[in-house]
Structures are given as structure tokens and as C-alpha cells.
Coordinates of N, CA and C in Angstrom, one line a residue:
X1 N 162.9 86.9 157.4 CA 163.8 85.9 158.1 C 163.2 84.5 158.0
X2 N 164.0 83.6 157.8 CA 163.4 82.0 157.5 C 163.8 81.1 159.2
X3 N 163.0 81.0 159.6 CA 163.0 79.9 160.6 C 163.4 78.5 160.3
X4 N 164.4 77.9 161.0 CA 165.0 76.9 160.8 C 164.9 76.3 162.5
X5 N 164.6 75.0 162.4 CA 164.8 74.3 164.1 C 165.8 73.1 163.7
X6 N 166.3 72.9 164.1 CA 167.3 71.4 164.2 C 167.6 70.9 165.3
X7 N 166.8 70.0 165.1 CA 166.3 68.8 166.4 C 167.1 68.0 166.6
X8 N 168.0 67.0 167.9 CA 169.0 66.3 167.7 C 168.8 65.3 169.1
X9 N 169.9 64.2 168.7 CA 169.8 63.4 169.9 C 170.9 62.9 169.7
X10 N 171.2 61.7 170.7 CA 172.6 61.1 170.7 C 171.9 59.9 171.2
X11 N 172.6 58.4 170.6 CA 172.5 57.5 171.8 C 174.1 56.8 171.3
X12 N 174.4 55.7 172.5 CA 175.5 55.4 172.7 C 175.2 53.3 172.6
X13 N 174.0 53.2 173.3 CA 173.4 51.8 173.7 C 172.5 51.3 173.0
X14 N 172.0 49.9 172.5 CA 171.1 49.7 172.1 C 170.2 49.7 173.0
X15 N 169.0 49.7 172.7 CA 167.4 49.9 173.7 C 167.6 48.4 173.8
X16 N 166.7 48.2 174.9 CA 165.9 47.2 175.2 C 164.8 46.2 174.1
X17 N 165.0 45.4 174.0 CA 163.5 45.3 173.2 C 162.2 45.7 173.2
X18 N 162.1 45.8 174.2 CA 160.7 46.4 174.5 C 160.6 47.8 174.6
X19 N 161.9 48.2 175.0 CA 162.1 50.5 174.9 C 162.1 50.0 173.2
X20 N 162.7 49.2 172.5 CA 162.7 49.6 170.8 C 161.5 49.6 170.5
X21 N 160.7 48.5 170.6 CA 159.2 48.1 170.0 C 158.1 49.8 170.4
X22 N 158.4 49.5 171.8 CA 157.1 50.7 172.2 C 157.4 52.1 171.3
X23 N 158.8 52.3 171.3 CA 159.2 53.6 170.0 C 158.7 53.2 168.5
X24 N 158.8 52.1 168.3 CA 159.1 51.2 166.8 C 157.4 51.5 166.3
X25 N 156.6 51.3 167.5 CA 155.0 51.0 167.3 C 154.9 52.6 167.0
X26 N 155.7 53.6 167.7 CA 154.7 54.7 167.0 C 154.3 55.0 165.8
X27 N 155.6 54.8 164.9 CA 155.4 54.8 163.6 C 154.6 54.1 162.8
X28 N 154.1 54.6 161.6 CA 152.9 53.7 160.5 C 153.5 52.7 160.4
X29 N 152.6 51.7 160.0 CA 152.7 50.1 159.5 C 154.1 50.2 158.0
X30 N 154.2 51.0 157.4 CA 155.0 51.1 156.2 C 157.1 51.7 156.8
X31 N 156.4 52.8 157.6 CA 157.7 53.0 158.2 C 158.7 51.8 159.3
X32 N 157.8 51.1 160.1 CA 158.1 49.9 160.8 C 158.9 49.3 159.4
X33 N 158.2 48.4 158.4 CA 158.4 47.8 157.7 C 160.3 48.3 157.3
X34 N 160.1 49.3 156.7 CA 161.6 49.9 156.5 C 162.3 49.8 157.3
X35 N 162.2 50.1 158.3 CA 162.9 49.9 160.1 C 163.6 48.4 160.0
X36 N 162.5 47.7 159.8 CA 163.1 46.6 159.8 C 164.2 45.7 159.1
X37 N 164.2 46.2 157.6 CA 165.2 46.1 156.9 C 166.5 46.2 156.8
X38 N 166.8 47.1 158.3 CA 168.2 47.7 158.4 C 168.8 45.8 159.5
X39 N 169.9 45.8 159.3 CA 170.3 45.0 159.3 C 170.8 45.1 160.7
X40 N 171.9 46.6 160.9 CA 172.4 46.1 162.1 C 171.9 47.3 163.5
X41 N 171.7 46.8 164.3 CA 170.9 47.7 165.4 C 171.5 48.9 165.6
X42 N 172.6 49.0 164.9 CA 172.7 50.9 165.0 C 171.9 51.4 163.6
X43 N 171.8 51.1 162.9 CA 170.9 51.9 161.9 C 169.9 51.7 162.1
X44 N 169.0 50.7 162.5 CA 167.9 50.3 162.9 C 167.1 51.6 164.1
X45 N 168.0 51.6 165.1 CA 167.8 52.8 165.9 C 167.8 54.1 165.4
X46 N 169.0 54.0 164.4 CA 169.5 56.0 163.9 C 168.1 55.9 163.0
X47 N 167.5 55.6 162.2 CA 166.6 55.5 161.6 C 165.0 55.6 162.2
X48 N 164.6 55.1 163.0 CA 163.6 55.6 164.4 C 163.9 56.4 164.9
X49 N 165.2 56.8 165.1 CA 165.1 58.2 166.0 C 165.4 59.5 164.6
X50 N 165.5 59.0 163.7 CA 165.3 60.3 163.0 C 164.1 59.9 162.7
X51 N 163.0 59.1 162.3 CA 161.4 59.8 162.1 C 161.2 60.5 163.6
X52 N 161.3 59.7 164.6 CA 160.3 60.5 165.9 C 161.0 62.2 166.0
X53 N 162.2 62.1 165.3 CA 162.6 63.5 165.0 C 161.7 64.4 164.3
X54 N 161.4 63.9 163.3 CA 160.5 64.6 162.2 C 159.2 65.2 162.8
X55 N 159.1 63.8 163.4 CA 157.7 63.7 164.3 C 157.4 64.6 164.9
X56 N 158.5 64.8 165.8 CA 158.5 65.9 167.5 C 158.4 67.3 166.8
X57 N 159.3 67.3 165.5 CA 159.2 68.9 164.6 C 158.2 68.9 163.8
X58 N 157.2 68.7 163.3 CA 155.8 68.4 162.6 C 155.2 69.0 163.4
X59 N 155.1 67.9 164.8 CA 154.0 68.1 165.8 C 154.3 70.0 166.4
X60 N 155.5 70.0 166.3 CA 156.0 71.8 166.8 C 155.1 72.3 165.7
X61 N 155.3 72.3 164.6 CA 154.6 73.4 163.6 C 152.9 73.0 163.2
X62 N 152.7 72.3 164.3 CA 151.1 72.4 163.9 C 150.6 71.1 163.4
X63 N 151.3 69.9 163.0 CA 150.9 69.2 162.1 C 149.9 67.8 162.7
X64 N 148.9 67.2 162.2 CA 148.6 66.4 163.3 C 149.6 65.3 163.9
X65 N 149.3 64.4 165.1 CA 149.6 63.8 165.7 C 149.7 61.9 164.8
X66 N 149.3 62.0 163.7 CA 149.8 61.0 162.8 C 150.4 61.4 161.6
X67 N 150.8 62.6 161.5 CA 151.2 62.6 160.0 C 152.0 62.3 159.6
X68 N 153.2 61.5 160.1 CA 153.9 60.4 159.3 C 153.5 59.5 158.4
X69 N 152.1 59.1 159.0 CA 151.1 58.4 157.9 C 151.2 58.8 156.6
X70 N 151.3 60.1 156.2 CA 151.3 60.9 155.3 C 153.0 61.1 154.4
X71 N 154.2 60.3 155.2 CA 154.8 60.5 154.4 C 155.5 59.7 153.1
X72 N 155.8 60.8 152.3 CA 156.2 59.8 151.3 C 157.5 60.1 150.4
X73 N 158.2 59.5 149.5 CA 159.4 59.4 149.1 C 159.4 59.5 147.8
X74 N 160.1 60.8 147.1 CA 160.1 61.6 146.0 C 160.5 61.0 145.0
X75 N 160.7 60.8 143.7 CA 161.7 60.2 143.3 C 163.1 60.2 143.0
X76 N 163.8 60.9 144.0 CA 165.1 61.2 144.0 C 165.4 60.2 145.1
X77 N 164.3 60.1 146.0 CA 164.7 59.1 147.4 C 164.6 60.2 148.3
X78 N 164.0 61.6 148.5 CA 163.9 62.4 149.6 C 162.5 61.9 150.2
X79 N 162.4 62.0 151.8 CA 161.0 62.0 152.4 C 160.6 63.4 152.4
X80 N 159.2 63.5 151.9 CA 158.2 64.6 152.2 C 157.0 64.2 152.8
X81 N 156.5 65.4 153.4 CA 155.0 65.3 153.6 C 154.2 66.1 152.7
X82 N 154.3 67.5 152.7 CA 153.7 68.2 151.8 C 154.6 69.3 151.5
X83 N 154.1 70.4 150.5 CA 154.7 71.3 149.8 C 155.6 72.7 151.0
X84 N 154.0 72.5 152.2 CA 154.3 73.3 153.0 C 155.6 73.3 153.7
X85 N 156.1 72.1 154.2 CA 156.9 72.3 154.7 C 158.0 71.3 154.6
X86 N 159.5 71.7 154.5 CA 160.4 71.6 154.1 C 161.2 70.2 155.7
X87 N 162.0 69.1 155.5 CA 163.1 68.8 156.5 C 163.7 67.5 155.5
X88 N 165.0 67.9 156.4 CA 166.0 66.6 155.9 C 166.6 66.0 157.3
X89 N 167.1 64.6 157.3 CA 167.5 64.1 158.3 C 168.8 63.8 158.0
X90 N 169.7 63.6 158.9 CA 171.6 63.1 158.7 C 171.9 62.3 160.1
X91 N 172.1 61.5 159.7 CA 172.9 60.8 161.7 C 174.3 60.2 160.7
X92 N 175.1 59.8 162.4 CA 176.5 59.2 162.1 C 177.3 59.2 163.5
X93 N 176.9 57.7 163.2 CA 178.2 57.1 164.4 C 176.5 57.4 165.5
X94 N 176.9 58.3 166.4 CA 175.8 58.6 167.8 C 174.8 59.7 168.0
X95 N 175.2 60.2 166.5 CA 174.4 61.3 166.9 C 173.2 61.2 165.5
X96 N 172.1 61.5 165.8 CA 170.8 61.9 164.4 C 170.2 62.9 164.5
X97 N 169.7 63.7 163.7 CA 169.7 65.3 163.2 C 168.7 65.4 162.0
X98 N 167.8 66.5 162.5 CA 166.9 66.5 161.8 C 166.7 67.9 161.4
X99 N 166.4 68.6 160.5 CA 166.5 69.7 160.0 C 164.8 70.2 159.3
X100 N 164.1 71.5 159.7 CA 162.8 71.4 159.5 C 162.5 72.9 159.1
X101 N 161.6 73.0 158.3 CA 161.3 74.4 158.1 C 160.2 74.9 157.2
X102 N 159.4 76.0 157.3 CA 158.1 75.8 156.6 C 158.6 77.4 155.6
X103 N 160.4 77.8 155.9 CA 160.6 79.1 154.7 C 161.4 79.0 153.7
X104 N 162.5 78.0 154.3 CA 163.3 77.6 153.1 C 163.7 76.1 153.1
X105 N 164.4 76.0 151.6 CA 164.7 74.2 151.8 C 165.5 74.4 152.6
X106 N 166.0 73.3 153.3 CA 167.1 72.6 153.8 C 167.8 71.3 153.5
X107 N 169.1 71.4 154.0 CA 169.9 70.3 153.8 C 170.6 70.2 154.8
X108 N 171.2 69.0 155.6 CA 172.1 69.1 156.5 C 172.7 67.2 156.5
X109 N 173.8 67.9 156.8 CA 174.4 66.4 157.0 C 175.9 66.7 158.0
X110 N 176.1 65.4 159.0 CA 176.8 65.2 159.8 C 177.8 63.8 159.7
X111 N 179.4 64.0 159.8 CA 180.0 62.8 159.8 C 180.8 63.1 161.1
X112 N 181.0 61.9 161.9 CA 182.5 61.6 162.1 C 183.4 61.8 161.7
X113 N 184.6 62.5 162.5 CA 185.6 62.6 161.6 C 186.6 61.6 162.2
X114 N 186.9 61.0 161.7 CA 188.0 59.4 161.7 C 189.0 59.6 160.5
X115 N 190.2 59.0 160.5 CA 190.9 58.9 159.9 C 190.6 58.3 158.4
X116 N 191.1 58.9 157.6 CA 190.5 58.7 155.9 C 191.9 58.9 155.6
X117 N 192.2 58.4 154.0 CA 193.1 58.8 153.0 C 192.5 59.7 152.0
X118 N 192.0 60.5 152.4 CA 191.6 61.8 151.7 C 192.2 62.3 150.6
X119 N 193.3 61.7 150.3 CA 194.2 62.4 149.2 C 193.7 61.6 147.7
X120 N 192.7 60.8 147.7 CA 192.2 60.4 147.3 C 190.7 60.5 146.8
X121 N 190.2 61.3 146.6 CA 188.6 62.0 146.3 C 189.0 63.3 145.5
X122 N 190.0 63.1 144.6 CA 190.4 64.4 143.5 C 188.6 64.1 142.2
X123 N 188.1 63.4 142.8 CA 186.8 63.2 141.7 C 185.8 63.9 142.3
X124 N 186.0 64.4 144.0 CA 184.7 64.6 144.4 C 185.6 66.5 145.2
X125 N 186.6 66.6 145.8 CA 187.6 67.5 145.4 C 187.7 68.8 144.5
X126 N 187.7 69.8 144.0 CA 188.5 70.5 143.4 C 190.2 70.5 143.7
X127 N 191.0 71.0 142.8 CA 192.2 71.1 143.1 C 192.9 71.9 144.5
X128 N 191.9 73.5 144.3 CA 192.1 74.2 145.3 C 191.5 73.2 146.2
X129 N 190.5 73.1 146.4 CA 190.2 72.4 147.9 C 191.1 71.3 148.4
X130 N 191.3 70.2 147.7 CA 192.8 69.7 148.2 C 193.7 70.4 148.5
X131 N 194.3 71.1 147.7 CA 195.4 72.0 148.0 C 195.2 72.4 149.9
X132 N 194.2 73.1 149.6 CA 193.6 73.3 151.1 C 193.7 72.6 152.4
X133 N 193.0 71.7 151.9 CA 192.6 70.3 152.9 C 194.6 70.4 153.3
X134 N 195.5 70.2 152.1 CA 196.4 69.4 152.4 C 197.2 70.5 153.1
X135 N 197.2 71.6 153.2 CA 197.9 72.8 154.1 C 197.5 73.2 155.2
X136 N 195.7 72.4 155.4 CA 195.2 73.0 156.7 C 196.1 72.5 157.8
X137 N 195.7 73.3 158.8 CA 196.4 73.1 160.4 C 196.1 71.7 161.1
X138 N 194.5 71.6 160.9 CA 193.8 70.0 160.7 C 193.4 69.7 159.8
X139 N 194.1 68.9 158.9 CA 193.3 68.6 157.4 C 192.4 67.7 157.5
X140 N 192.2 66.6 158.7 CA 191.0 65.7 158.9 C 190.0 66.6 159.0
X141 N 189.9 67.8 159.8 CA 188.6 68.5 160.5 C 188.4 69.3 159.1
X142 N 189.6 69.9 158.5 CA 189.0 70.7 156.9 C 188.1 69.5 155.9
X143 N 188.6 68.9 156.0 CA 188.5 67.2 154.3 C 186.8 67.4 155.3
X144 N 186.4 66.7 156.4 CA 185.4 66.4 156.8 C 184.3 68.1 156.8
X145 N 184.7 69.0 156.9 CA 183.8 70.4 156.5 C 183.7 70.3 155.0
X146 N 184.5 70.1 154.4 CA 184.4 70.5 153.1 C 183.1 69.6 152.7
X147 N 183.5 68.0 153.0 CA 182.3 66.9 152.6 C 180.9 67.1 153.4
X148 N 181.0 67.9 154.7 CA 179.4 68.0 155.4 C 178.9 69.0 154.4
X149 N 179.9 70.0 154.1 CA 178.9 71.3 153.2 C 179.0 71.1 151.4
X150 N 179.2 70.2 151.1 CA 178.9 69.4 149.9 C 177.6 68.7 150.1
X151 N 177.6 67.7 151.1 CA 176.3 67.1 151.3 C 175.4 67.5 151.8
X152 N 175.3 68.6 152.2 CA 174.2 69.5 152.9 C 173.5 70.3 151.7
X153 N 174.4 70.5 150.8 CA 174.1 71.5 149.3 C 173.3 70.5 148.5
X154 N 174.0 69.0 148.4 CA 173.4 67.9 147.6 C 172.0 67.2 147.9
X155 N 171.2 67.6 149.5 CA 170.3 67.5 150.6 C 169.2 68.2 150.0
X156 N 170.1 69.3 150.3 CA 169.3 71.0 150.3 C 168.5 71.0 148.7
X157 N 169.6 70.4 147.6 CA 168.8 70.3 146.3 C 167.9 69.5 146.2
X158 N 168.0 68.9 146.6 CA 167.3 67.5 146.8 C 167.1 66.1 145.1
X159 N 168.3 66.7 144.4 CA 168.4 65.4 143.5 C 169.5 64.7 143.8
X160 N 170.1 64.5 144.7 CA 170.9 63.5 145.2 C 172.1 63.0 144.1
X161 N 172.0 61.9 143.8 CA 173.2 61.4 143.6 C 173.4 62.2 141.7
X162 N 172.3 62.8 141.6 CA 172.8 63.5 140.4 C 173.6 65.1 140.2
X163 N 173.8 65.5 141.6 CA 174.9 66.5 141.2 C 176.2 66.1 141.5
X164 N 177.2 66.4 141.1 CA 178.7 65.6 140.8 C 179.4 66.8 142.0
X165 N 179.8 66.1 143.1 CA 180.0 66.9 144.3 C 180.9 67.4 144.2
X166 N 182.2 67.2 142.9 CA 183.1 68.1 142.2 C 182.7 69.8 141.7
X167 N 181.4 69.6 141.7 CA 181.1 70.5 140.7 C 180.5 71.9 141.8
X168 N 180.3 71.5 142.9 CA 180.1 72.4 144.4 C 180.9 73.1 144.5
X169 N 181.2 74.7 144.4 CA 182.1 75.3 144.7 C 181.7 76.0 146.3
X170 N 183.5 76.0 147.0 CA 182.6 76.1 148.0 C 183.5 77.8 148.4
X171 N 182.8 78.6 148.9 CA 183.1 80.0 149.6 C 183.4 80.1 151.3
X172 N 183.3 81.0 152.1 CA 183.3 81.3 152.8 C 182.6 80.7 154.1
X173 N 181.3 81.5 153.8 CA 179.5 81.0 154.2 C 178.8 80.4 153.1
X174 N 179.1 80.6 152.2 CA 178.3 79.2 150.6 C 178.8 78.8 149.8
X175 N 178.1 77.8 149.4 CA 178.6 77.3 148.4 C 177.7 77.4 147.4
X176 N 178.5 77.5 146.1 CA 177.3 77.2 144.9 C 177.1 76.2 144.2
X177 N 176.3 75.8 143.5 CA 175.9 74.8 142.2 C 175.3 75.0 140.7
X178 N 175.7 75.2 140.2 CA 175.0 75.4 138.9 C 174.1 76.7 139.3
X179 N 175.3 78.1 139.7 CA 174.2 79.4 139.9 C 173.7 79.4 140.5
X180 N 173.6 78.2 141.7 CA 172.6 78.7 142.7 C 173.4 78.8 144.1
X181 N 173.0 79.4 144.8 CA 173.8 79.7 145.9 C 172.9 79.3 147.0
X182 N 174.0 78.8 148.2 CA 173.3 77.9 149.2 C 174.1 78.6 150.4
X183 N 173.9 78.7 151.5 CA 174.0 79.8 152.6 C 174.6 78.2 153.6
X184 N 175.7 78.6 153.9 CA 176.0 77.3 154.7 C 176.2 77.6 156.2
X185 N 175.7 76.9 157.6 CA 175.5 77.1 158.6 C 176.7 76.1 159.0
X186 N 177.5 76.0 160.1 CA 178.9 75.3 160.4 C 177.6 75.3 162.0
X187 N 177.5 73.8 162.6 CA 176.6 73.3 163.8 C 177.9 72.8 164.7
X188 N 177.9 73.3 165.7 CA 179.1 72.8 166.8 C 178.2 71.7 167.4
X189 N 178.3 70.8 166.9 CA 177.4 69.6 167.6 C 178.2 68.9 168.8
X190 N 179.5 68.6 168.3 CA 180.2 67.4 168.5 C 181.6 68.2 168.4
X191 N 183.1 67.9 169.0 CA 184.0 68.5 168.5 C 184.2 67.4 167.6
X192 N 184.2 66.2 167.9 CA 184.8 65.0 167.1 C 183.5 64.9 165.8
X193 N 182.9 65.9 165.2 CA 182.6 65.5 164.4 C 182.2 66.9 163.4
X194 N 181.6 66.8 162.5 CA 181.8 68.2 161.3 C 180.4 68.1 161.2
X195 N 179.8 69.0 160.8 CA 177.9 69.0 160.8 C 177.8 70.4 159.9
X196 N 177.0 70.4 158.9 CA 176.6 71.9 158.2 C 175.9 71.7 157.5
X197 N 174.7 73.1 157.9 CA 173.5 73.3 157.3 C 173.0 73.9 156.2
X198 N 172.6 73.9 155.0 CA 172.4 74.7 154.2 C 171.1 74.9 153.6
X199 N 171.2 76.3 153.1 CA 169.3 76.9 153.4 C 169.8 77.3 151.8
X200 N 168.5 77.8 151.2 CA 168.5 79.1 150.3 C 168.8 80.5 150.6
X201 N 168.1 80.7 152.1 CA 167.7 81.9 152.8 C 169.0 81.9 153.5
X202 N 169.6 83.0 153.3 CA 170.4 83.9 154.1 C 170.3 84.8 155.7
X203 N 169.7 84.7 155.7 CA 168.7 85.5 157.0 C 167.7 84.7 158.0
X204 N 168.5 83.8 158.6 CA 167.9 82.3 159.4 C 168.0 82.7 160.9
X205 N 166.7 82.3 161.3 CA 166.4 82.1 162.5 C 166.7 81.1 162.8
X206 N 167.6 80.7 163.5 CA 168.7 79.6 163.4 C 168.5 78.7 165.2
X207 N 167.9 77.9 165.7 CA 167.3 77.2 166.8 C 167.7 75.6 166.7
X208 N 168.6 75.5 167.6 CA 169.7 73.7 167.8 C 168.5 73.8 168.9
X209 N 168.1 72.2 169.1 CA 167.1 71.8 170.3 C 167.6 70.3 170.9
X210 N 168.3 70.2 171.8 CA 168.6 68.6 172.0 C 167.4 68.0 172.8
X211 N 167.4 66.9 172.0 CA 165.7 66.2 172.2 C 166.5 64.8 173.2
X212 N 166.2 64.7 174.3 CA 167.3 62.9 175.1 C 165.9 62.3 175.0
X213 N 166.5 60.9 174.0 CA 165.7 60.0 174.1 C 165.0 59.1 174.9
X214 N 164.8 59.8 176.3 CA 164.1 59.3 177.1 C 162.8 60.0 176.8
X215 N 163.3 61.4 176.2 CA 162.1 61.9 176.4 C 160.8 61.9 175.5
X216 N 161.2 60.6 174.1 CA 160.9 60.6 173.5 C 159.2 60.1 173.3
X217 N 158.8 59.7 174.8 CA 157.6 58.7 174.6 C 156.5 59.7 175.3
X218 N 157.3 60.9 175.9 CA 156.3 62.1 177.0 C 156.2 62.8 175.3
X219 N 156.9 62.8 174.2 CA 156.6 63.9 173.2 C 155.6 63.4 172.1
X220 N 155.8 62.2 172.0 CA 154.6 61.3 171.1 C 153.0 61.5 171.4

């Protein structure tokens, strides 16, 4: 059985400057730097609070008390630390999600679901899954499952923008890619929003943990 924990939070406000900095300082001198790049104070935050995510899940499996120090970025553009152990992060709109595991990969990703013209993504789409989308009872809430468990598979593989999310067939509980088959987890996070996880392993010890970011500075 593969242990999986998915770690989450929500905010709604921006921090204070000085609640941002004192969070902002935990992080290495290189992660700040990135931090800062983001432009507008919601990503600026969703992006801090998915490392201290990492962080709080690291620190759970043993790891020391700086090893973000240690992280670094693949060349596909995924963060790792080491071989041992596997996480991916997803936020959107209020919520950030962090996915962690030392048995199988992971992937996970979360949207909003807001109004789209959906009838439009026959590139990223199969025919049946339109078809689908366009007969569901909620076609916003199907279109937005269909694209969480595409991007959770595209995560989970971890070469990003080079699988053609057309080419994702999707099942029941998985989806496949090029013969490989990915075990997909549906996360009731949010009703107003679609969230799904995908592992290699079928057989998941499956653990949601809501982390409130107050409590973020007693876990550091």
C-alpha cells in the first residue's frame, strides 16, 4: 500500500507585510528570490504557502528542518529534493495543495470551476469526452474533472508540457498515456471547485490534512 498525504490551506486576504516577510524569511535566499518575481500578491502568497507546504510534509517524513535548501528544479521545470521522495504542488483562486509521498509519484492539480467556452479545447479534448462534457447534467463540473485529471497525469509524469493532453485517455478511476496507467483520486476539496490526484499505485493510503495558515509559524 503507497502512502499518500495531501496537505492544504485556503486564504482569502492578503497578509500583512510583516505576517508575509516573517513566512517569506523562512525560505532559502533563492526561493525568496522567486517569490518575489510574482507580480501580483495572490501568487506571490499561493507560492509561499505551497513551499511551507512542502515544508510541513518533508518535515512529517523525517526530513531536516532546512531542506528546502536542498531544492531543486528538473529540467522539465518540476521541484525535487531527492530520489527518495516524491510531491507536486497545485493552487487556484484560494486554495494550495500539496501532494507528497516516499511510494509512488504523484500528481495533482486543482481549478476553479467558472464559466469557460469549453466547446472549444477539441485540441486538448477527445471527441467522446466532448460529447460527454456536452450531455453531462453539469457540463462545467464534467469539462473541469476531465482537465484536473489530465493535469494530475501530466504532473504525475512529470514531462509537462510535452505530453499532448489529447492524447490522455481517460476511464473510470484512470487514465492512461502512452501505456501507462495512472490511478486517479477525485478530492472533495471545495464544491466550487474540481481537484484530482494521480498516483501509479492503486492501493493508496489516502490522508487530506488542512494545514490554517495561522498555524504556519508553530510548524516551521
Amino acid at each position: 500500500m503507497s502512502k499518500v498525504e495531501v496537505l492544504y490551506t485556503k486564504f482569502t486576504d492578503q497578509l500583512s507585510e510583516y505576517k508575509f516577510k516573517k513566512l517569506l524569511n523562512r525560505l532559502p535566499v533563492h526561493l525568496q528570490e522567486k517569490n518575489a518575481k510574482f507580480l501580483r500578491w495572490q501568487d506571490r502568497q499561493a507560492n509561499l504557502f505551497g513551499k511551507l507546504l512542502v515544508h510541513t510534509g518533508l518535515k512529517e517524513y523525517g526530513y531536516d528542518p532546512d531542506c528546502l535548501k536542498l531544492l531543486q528544479i528538473d529540467l522539465n521545470g518540476r521541484p525535487y529534493i531527492d530520489a527518495n521522495i516524491d510531491f507536486n504542488i497545485s493552487h487556484s483562486n484560494n486554495y494550495v495543495l500539496c501532494a507528497i509521498s516516499k511510494t509512488t509519484k504523484v500528481g495533482i492539480d486543482i481549478e476553479k470551476i467558472t464559466p469557460i467556452d469549453f466547446y472549444n479545447f477539441d485540441e486538448v479534448m477527445t471527441d467522446k469526452q466532448i460529447n460527454t462534457i456536452k450531455n453531462a447534467q453539469d457540463a462545467l463540473k464534467t469539462f473541469f474533472n476531465y482537465w484536473t485529471i489530465k493535469e494530475s497525469v501530466v504532473k504525475a509524469d512529470g514531462r509537462g508540457l510535452e505530453i499532448p493532453l489529447l492524447d490522455i485517455i481517460i476511464n473510470t478511476n484512470t487514465a492512461t498515456y502512452n501505456q501507462t496507467v495512472y490511478h486517479i483520486n477525485n478530492l472533495n476539496i471545495d464544491q466550487n471547485y474540481s481537484c484530482n490526484l494521480a498516483t501509479k499505485s492503486s492501493d493508496l493510503n489516502l490522508k487530506l490534512k488542512y494545514i490554517d495558515i495561522n498555524a504556519f509559524n508553530k510548524l516551521l
